[in-house]
Coordinates of N, CA and C in Angstrom, one line a residue:
M1 N -0.8 12.2 -11.9 CA -1.0 12.7 -10.6 C 0.2 13.8 -10.5
S2 N 0.0 14.8 -9.9 CA 1.3 16.0 -9.5 C 1.9 15.3 -8.4
E3 N 3.3 16.0 -8.4 CA 4.4 15.8 -7.7 C 3.7 16.6 -6.2
E4 N 3.2 17.6 -6.5 CA 2.7 18.5 -5.4 C 1.7 17.9 -4.5
S5 N 0.6 16.8 -5.6 CA -0.3 16.3 -4.5 C 0.6 15.0 -3.6
I6 N 1.3 14.8 -4.2 CA 2.1 13.7 -3.5 C 2.5 14.2 -2.3
R7 N 3.4 15.4 -2.2 CA 4.0 16.5 -1.3 C 2.8 16.8 -0.1
Q8 N 1.9 16.9 -0.7 CA 0.7 17.5 0.2 C 0.2 16.1 1.1
I9 N 0.0 15.0 0.5 CA -0.5 13.7 0.8 C 0.6 13.5 1.9
L10 N 2.1 13.5 1.6 CA 2.9 12.8 2.4 C 3.1 14.0 3.9
A11 N 2.7 15.3 3.8 CA 2.5 16.5 4.7 C 1.8 16.2 6.0
Q12 N 0.9 15.4 5.4 CA -0.4 15.2 6.0 C -0.3 13.7 6.8
I13 N 0.1 13.0 6.2 CA 0.6 11.7 6.8 C 1.9 11.9 8.0
R14 N 2.7 12.9 7.8 CA 4.1 13.0 8.6 C 3.2 13.8 9.9
G15 N 2.0 14.5 9.5 CA 1.3 15.1 11.1 C 0.6 14.1 11.8
I16 N 0.3 13.0 11.8 CA -0.5 11.9 12.1 C 0.4 11.4 13.6
E17 N -0.3 11.8 14.7 CA 0.6 11.5 16.2 C 0.0 9.9 16.3
D18 N 1.2 9.4 17.2 CA 0.6 7.9 17.6 C -0.7 7.9 18.2
I19 N -1.5 6.6 17.7 CA -2.9 6.4 18.5 C -2.6 5.5 19.6
I20 N -3.0 5.8 20.7 CA -2.6 4.6 21.9 C -4.1 4.2 22.2
E21 N -4.1 2.8 22.5 CA -5.6 2.3 22.8 C -5.5 1.3 23.7
G22 N -6.5 1.0 24.7 CA -6.3 0.3 25.8 C -5.3 0.5 26.8
E23 N -5.3 1.7 26.9 CA -4.0 1.9 28.4 C -5.1 1.8 29.4
D24 N -6.1 1.9 29.6 CA -6.9 1.5 30.5 C -7.2 0.1 30.9
Q25 N -7.1 -0.7 30.0 CA -7.3 -2.4 30.5 C -6.3 -3.2 30.8
A26 N -6.6 -3.3 32.1 CA -5.5 -4.1 32.9 C -5.3 -5.8 32.2
S27 N -6.6 -6.2 31.3 CA -6.2 -7.4 30.8 C -5.1 -7.7 29.5
L28 N -4.8 -6.5 29.3 CA -3.6 -6.4 28.0 C -2.4 -6.2 28.6
P29 N -1.5 -6.8 28.2 CA -0.1 -6.7 28.8 C 0.4 -5.1 28.7
M30 N 0.3 -4.8 27.1 CA 0.4 -3.4 26.9 C -0.5 -2.8 26.1
P31 N -0.7 -1.4 25.9 CA -1.6 -1.0 25.0 C -1.4 -1.1 23.7
F32 N -2.1 -1.1 23.2 CA -2.1 -1.0 21.2 C -1.4 0.5 20.9
I33 N -0.4 0.6 20.2 CA -0.1 1.6 19.8 C 0.6 1.7 18.3
Y34 N -0.5 2.6 17.8 CA -0.4 2.9 16.4 C 0.5 4.1 15.8
R35 N 1.4 3.4 15.1 CA 2.1 4.6 14.5 C 2.3 4.8 13.0
T36 N 2.4 6.0 12.4 CA 2.3 6.4 11.0 C 3.9 6.7 10.9
T37 N 4.5 6.7 9.8 CA 5.9 6.8 9.3 C 6.2 7.1 7.9
V38 N 6.7 8.4 7.7 CA 7.2 8.5 6.5 C 8.8 8.5 6.2
H39 N 9.4 7.5 5.7 CA 10.7 7.0 5.6 C 11.2 8.2 4.6
P40 N 12.7 8.5 5.1 CA 13.3 9.7 4.2 C 13.7 8.9 2.8
P41 N 13.7 9.9 1.7 CA 14.1 9.3 0.4 C 15.3 8.6 0.5
E42 N 15.7 7.6 -0.4 CA 16.7 7.0 -0.8 C 16.9 7.1 -2.2
P43 N 18.2 7.0 -2.6 CA 18.3 7.0 -4.1 C 17.9 5.5 -4.5
W44 N 17.3 5.5 -6.0 CA 16.7 4.2 -6.5 C 16.8 4.7 -7.9
S45 N 16.5 3.2 -8.7 CA 16.5 3.4 -10.2 C 15.3 3.0 -10.7
K46 N 14.6 3.8 -11.3 CA 13.5 3.7 -12.1 C 13.4 2.6 -13.2
E47 N 14.4 2.7 -14.1 CA 14.7 2.1 -15.0 C 15.0 0.5 -14.3
K48 N 15.8 0.3 -13.3 CA 16.1 -1.0 -12.8 C 14.3 -1.6 -12.5
I49 N 14.0 -0.8 -11.8 CA 12.5 -1.5 -11.3 C 11.9 -1.9 -12.4
E50 N 11.5 -1.0 -13.3 CA 10.6 -1.1 -14.7 C 11.3 -2.7 -15.5
S51 N 12.8 -2.4 -15.8 CA 13.1 -3.7 -16.4 C 12.9 -5.1 -15.9
T52 N 13.5 -5.0 -14.4 CA 13.5 -6.3 -13.6 C 12.3 -6.9 -13.4
L53 N 11.2 -5.7 -13.2 CA 9.8 -6.4 -12.7 C 8.7 -6.3 -14.2
E54 N 9.2 -5.8 -15.0 CA 8.3 -5.7 -16.6 C 7.2 -5.1 -16.0
V55 N 7.3 -3.6 -15.8 CA 6.4 -2.6 -15.6 C 6.8 -1.6 -16.2
T56 N 5.8 -0.6 -16.0 CA 5.8 0.9 -16.2 C 5.3 1.6 -15.1
L57 N 6.4 2.6 -14.5 CA 5.6 3.1 -13.2 C 4.6 4.0 -13.5
P58 N 3.5 4.3 -13.0 CA 2.8 5.6 -12.7 C 3.4 6.7 -12.1
D59 N 3.3 7.6 -12.6 CA 3.9 9.2 -12.2 C 3.9 9.4 -10.7
D60 N 2.6 8.9 -10.2 CA 2.5 9.0 -8.7 C 3.2 8.3 -8.1
L61 N 3.3 6.9 -8.4 CA 4.4 6.2 -7.8 C 5.8 6.8 -7.5
I62 N 6.3 7.3 -8.8 CA 7.6 8.0 -9.1 C 7.8 8.8 -8.1
H63 N 6.8 9.9 -8.0 CA 6.7 11.1 -6.9 C 6.9 10.5 -5.7
L64 N 6.0 9.5 -5.0 CA 5.9 9.1 -3.9 C 7.6 8.6 -3.5
W65 N 8.0 7.9 -4.4 CA 9.4 7.5 -4.1 C 10.6 8.6 -4.1
N66 N 10.5 9.3 -4.8 CA 11.0 10.3 -5.1 C 11.4 11.3 -3.8
Q67 N 10.3 11.4 -3.1 CA 10.1 12.2 -2.0 C 9.7 11.1 -0.5
A68 N 10.0 9.6 -0.7 CA 9.9 9.3 0.4 C 10.2 7.8 0.0
A69 N 10.9 7.1 0.9 CA 11.4 5.4 1.0 C 10.6 4.7 1.5
G70 N 9.2 5.0 1.2 CA 8.0 4.2 1.5 C 7.6 4.6 3.0
L71 N 6.4 4.5 3.2 CA 5.6 4.8 4.5 C 4.7 3.5 5.2
S72 N 4.6 3.7 6.3 CA 3.6 3.0 7.1 C 2.5 4.1 7.7
L73 N 1.1 3.2 7.5 CA 0.1 3.9 8.3 C -0.6 3.0 9.3
Y74 N -0.5 3.7 10.4 CA -1.3 3.0 11.5 C -0.5 1.5 12.0
K75 N 0.8 1.4 12.0 CA 1.6 0.2 12.3 C 1.3 0.1 13.5
D76 N 0.6 -1.6 13.9 CA 0.5 -1.4 15.2 C 2.0 -2.4 15.7
I77 N 2.3 -1.3 16.7 CA 4.0 -1.6 16.7 C 4.3 -2.4 18.3
S78 N 3.0 -2.4 19.0 CA 2.6 -3.4 20.3 C 2.9 -4.8 19.8
Y79 N 1.8 -5.0 19.0 CA 1.8 -6.5 18.7 C 1.9 -6.9 17.3
G80 N 2.0 -5.8 16.4 CA 2.2 -6.2 14.6 C 1.1 -7.1 14.1
Q81 N -0.2 -6.6 14.3 CA -1.3 -7.2 14.0 C -2.3 -6.3 12.7
W82 N -1.7 -4.9 12.5 CA -2.6 -3.9 12.0 C -1.5 -3.1 11.2
G83 N -1.8 -2.5 10.1 CA -1.3 -1.5 9.5 C -1.3 -1.6 8.2
L84 N -0.8 -0.6 7.2 CA -0.4 -0.2 5.8 C 1.0 -0.1 5.9
T85 N 1.6 -0.9 4.9 CA 3.2 -0.6 4.4 C 3.1 -0.5 2.9
I86 N 3.7 0.7 2.4 CA 3.9 1.3 1.4 C 5.5 0.7 1.2
W87 N 5.7 0.0 0.5 CA 7.5 -0.5 0.2 C 8.4 0.4 -0.6
S88 N 9.4 0.6 0.1 CA 10.6 1.1 -0.7 C 10.9 0.5 -1.8
P89 N 11.5 1.2 -2.9 CA 11.8 0.6 -4.1 C 12.6 -0.7 -4.1
E90 N 13.4 -0.6 -3.2 CA 14.1 -1.7 -2.8 C 13.4 -2.8 -2.2
E91 N 12.6 -2.8 -1.5 CA 11.7 -3.8 -0.7 C 10.5 -4.1 -1.6
T92 N 10.2 -3.3 -2.9 CA 9.4 -3.7 -3.9 C 9.9 -4.6 -4.8
L93 N 11.4 -4.3 -5.1 CA 12.1 -5.4 -5.9 C 12.4 -6.4 -5.5
T94 N 12.1 -7.0 -4.1 CA 12.2 -8.1 -3.2 C 11.2 -8.8 -2.8
G95 N 10.2 -7.5 -2.3 CA 8.9 -8.3 -1.9 C 7.7 -8.3 -2.9
H96 N 8.2 -7.9 -4.1 CA 7.2 -8.3 -5.2 C 7.1 -9.6 -5.5
P97 N 8.2 -10.0 -6.1 CA 8.5 -11.6 -6.7 C 7.9 -12.5 -5.7
D98 N 8.5 -12.5 -4.3 CA 8.1 -13.5 -3.5 C 6.5 -13.4 -3.2
R99 N 6.0 -12.4 -2.9 CA 4.5 -12.3 -3.3 C 3.8 -12.9 -4.0
I100 N 4.1 -12.7 -5.1 CA 3.9 -13.1 -6.3 C 3.5 -15.0 -6.4
T101 N 4.7 -15.3 -5.8 CA 4.7 -16.9 -6.1 C 3.7 -17.4 -4.8
E102 N 3.4 -16.6 -3.7 CA 2.7 -17.1 -3.2 C 0.9 -17.1 -3.5
K103 N 0.7 -16.4 -4.5 CA -0.7 -16.3 -5.1 C -0.7 -17.4 -6.1
R104 N -2.2 -17.7 -6.5 CA -2.3 -18.3 -7.6 C -2.0 -17.6 -8.9
E105 N -0.7 -18.3 -9.7 CA -0.5 -18.0 -10.9 C -1.8 -17.1 -11.6
E106 N -2.7 -18.1 -12.2 CA -3.6 -17.3 -13.0 C -4.3 -15.9 -12.6
D107 N -4.3 -15.9 -11.4 CA -4.6 -14.2 -10.7 C -3.9 -13.2 -11.0
I108 N -2.6 -13.6 -11.4 CA -1.8 -12.1 -11.6 C -1.1 -12.0 -13.1
L109 N -1.8 -10.9 -13.4 CA -1.6 -10.4 -14.6 C -0.2 -9.7 -15.0
K110 N 0.0 -9.5 -16.2 CA 1.2 -8.8 -16.7 C 1.0 -7.2 -16.2
G111 N 1.8 -6.7 -15.7 CA 1.3 -5.3 -15.3 C 0.9 -4.8 -13.6
D112 N 0.8 -6.4 -12.9 CA 0.4 -6.3 -11.5 C 1.9 -5.9 -10.9
L113 N 1.9 -5.0 -9.9 CA 2.9 -4.5 -9.2 C 2.6 -4.4 -7.5
I114 N 3.0 -5.3 -6.9 CA 2.7 -5.4 -5.3 C 3.6 -4.7 -5.1
I115 N 3.1 -3.3 -4.0 CA 3.8 -2.2 -3.5 C 3.6 -2.1 -2.2
G116 N 3.3 -3.1 -1.5 CA 3.2 -3.4 0.3 C 2.6 -4.4 0.9
E117 N 2.0 -4.1 1.8 CA 1.1 -5.1 2.7 C 0.4 -4.5 3.6
L118 N -0.5 -5.4 3.9 CA -2.1 -4.7 4.9 C -1.5 -5.8 6.0
I119 N -1.0 -5.1 6.9 CA -0.3 -5.9 8.2 C -1.5 -6.9 9.0
G120 N -1.1 -8.2 8.8 CA -2.5 -9.1 9.6 C -3.6 -9.6 9.0
D121 N -3.5 -8.9 7.9 CA -4.5 -9.6 7.0 C -4.4 -10.2 5.6
S122 N -3.0 -10.5 5.4 CA -2.7 -11.5 4.3 C -3.2 -10.7 2.8
E123 N -3.2 -9.4 2.7 CA -3.9 -8.5 1.8 C -2.5 -7.8 1.2
Y124 N -2.6 -7.5 0.1 CA -1.6 -6.7 -0.7 C -2.2 -6.1 -1.6
P125 N -1.8 -4.7 -1.7 CA -1.9 -3.7 -2.9 C -1.4 -3.7 -4.2
I126 N -1.9 -3.8 -4.9 CA -1.5 -4.2 -6.1 C -1.7 -3.0 -7.3
L127 N -0.4 -2.2 -7.6 CA -0.5 -1.1 -8.4 C -0.8 -1.2 -10.1
R128 N -1.6 -1.4 -10.9 CA -1.5 -1.7 -12.4 C -0.7 -0.9 -13.0
C129 N 0.4 -1.6 -13.6 CA 1.3 -1.1 -14.4 C 1.4 -1.3 -15.7
D130 N 0.3 -1.5 -16.5 CA 0.4 -1.6 -18.0 C 0.1 -0.6 -18.7
P131 N 0.7 0.5 -19.1 CA 0.2 1.8 -19.7 C -1.0 1.2 -20.9
A132 N -0.7 0.1 -21.7 CA -1.4 -0.3 -22.7 C -3.0 -0.6 -22.5
L133 N -3.2 -0.7 -20.9 CA -4.5 -1.2 -20.7 C -5.3 0.1 -19.8
D134 N -6.6 -0.1 -20.1 CA -7.3 0.9 -19.3 C -7.3 1.1 -17.6
D135 N -6.9 0.3 -17.2 CA -6.8 0.4 -15.6 C -5.0 0.8 -15.2
F136 N -4.5 1.3 -16.0 CA -3.3 1.8 -15.9 C -3.5 2.6 -14.2
G137 N -2.6 2.4 -13.4 CA -2.4 3.5 -12.6 C -3.4 3.3 -11.3
K138 N -4.5 2.1 -11.6 CA -5.5 1.9 -10.4 C -5.0 1.3 -9.4
L139 N -5.6 1.1 -8.3 CA -5.2 0.2 -7.3 C -5.9 -0.5 -7.0
I140 N -5.3 -2.1 -6.7 CA -6.6 -3.1 -6.5 C -6.0 -3.9 -5.1
I141 N -6.9 -4.7 -4.4 CA -6.3 -5.1 -3.2 C -6.6 -6.8 -3.4
I142 N -5.1 -7.2 -3.2 CA -5.3 -8.9 -3.2 C -5.8 -9.5 -1.9
R143 N -6.5 -10.3 -2.0 CA -7.7 -10.8 -0.8 C -6.8 -12.4 -1.1
A144 N -6.3 -12.8 0.0 CA -5.8 -14.2 -0.1 C -6.6 -15.1 -0.4
M145 N -7.6 -15.4 0.1 CA -8.9 -16.2 -0.1 C -9.6 -16.2 -0.9
E146 N -9.7 -15.2 -1.8 CA -10.7 -14.7 -3.2 C -9.5 -14.8 -4.2
R147 N -10.5 -15.2 -5.6 CA -9.8 -15.3 -6.7 C -10.0 -13.7 -7.3
R148 N -9.0 -13.5 -8.4 CA -9.0 -12.0 -8.7 C -10.2 -11.5 -9.1
K149 N -11.2 -11.9 -9.8 CA -12.6 -11.3 -10.0 C -13.1 -10.9 -8.8
D150 N -13.1 -11.1 -7.7 CA -13.4 -10.7 -6.3 C -12.5 -9.7 -5.8
W151 N -11.2 -9.4 -6.1 CA -10.3 -8.3 -5.7 C -11.2 -7.0 -5.9
P152 N -11.2 -6.1 -4.8 CA -11.7 -4.9 -5.1 C -10.7 -3.6 -5.6
V153 N -11.2 -3.0 -6.7 CA -10.4 -2.1 -7.0 C -10.6 -0.9 -6.3
V154 N -9.8 -0.2 -5.4 CA -10.1 0.5 -4.2 C -9.8 2.4 -4.9
A155 N -9.0 2.5 -5.6 CA -8.7 4.0 -6.3 C -8.3 3.4 -7.5
S156 N -8.4 5.0 -8.0 CA -8.2 5.4 -9.6 C -6.5 5.4 -9.6
S157 N -6.1 5.8 -8.5 CA -4.5 6.0 -8.9 C -4.0 5.8 -7.0
L158 N -2.6 5.5 -7.1 CA -2.0 5.6 -5.6 C -2.5 6.7 -4.7
T159 N -2.3 7.9 -5.5 CA -2.6 9.5 -4.9 C -4.0 9.1 -4.0
E160 N -5.0 9.1 -5.0 CA -6.0 8.5 -4.4 C -6.6 7.8 -3.2
F161 N -5.8 6.8 -3.2 CA -5.7 5.6 -2.4 C -5.2 6.3 -1.1
L162 N -3.9 6.9 -1.0 CA -3.4 7.5 0.2 C -4.3 8.6 0.4
E163 N -4.9 9.2 -0.2 CA -5.6 10.4 0.5 C -7.0 9.9 1.0
R164 N -7.6 8.7 0.6 CA -8.4 7.7 1.3 C -8.1 7.0 2.6
A165 N -7.0 6.5 2.3 CA -6.5 5.9 3.5 C -5.9 6.6 4.8
A166 N -5.1 7.6 4.5 CA -4.5 8.4 5.5 C -5.2 9.1 6.6
P167 N -6.5 9.4 6.5 CA -7.4 10.4 7.8 C -7.7 9.2 8.9
S168 N -7.5 8.2 8.8 CA -8.2 7.2 9.6 C -7.8 5.7 10.1
I169 N -7.7 5.8 11.0 CA -6.9 4.3 11.6 C -7.9 3.1 10.8
E170 N -9.1 3.2 10.7 CA -9.8 2.4 9.9 C -9.6 2.5 8.3
Y171 N -8.6 2.9 8.0 CA -8.2 3.0 6.7 C -8.4 2.0 5.3
Q172 N -8.9 1.0 5.8 CA -9.6 0.0 5.3 C -11.3 0.1 4.5
Y173 N -11.2 1.5 3.9 CA -12.4 2.4 3.4 C -13.3 1.4 2.9
W174 N -12.5 0.6 1.8 CA -13.0 -0.6 0.8 C -14.1 -1.4 1.6
F175 N -14.0 -1.6 3.1 CA -14.9 -2.8 3.6 C -16.3 -1.9 3.6
R176 N -16.3 -0.7 3.9 CA -17.4 0.1 4.3 C -18.3 0.5 3.2
G177 N -18.2 -0.5 2.3 CA -19.2 -0.4 1.1 C -19.0 0.7 -0.2
R178 N -17.9 1.4 -0.1 CA -17.8 2.4 -1.1 C -17.4 1.7 -2.4
K179 N -17.6 2.3 -3.1 CA -17.0 1.9 -4.6 C -16.2 3.0 -5.2
T180 N -15.3 2.4 -6.2 CA -14.5 3.6 -6.7 C -15.2 3.4 -8.3

């Protein structure tokens, strides 16, 4: 995927305004506020990540991290129960191994790279990072209560995933019956 495609997606994401729900509901201590953020780029080492985590990074992840040190889509800043986070390179270096140990070892394959989390759902986006396999660059969602065979492949690339997830707070489009 091209650097320009990532640049366009990030511009779209930067334009998403806060969503406020429940302002008129007296039963809530405070309304739900959902915020989308693109974090400014930070220096990072492709070689360090690839050698430490034994993966080959797809181009669109490289382009993303060169332009942004991660992002949050529709993060619930009121209660912390919703949102999608794509980690920075540093967060990936620390978060990926931690999350791998939480999963059944037989469900994790060579080339799996956990790049973020779906807040409140115990689900994690995996980017397939083994260029020797046909699924290189595809994005899969780990579902904590399911075996790997039931994890959905939700996009053919990180770029496609962000294009489909960014337009709506209901970013979990894979629950609406679509297939990649």
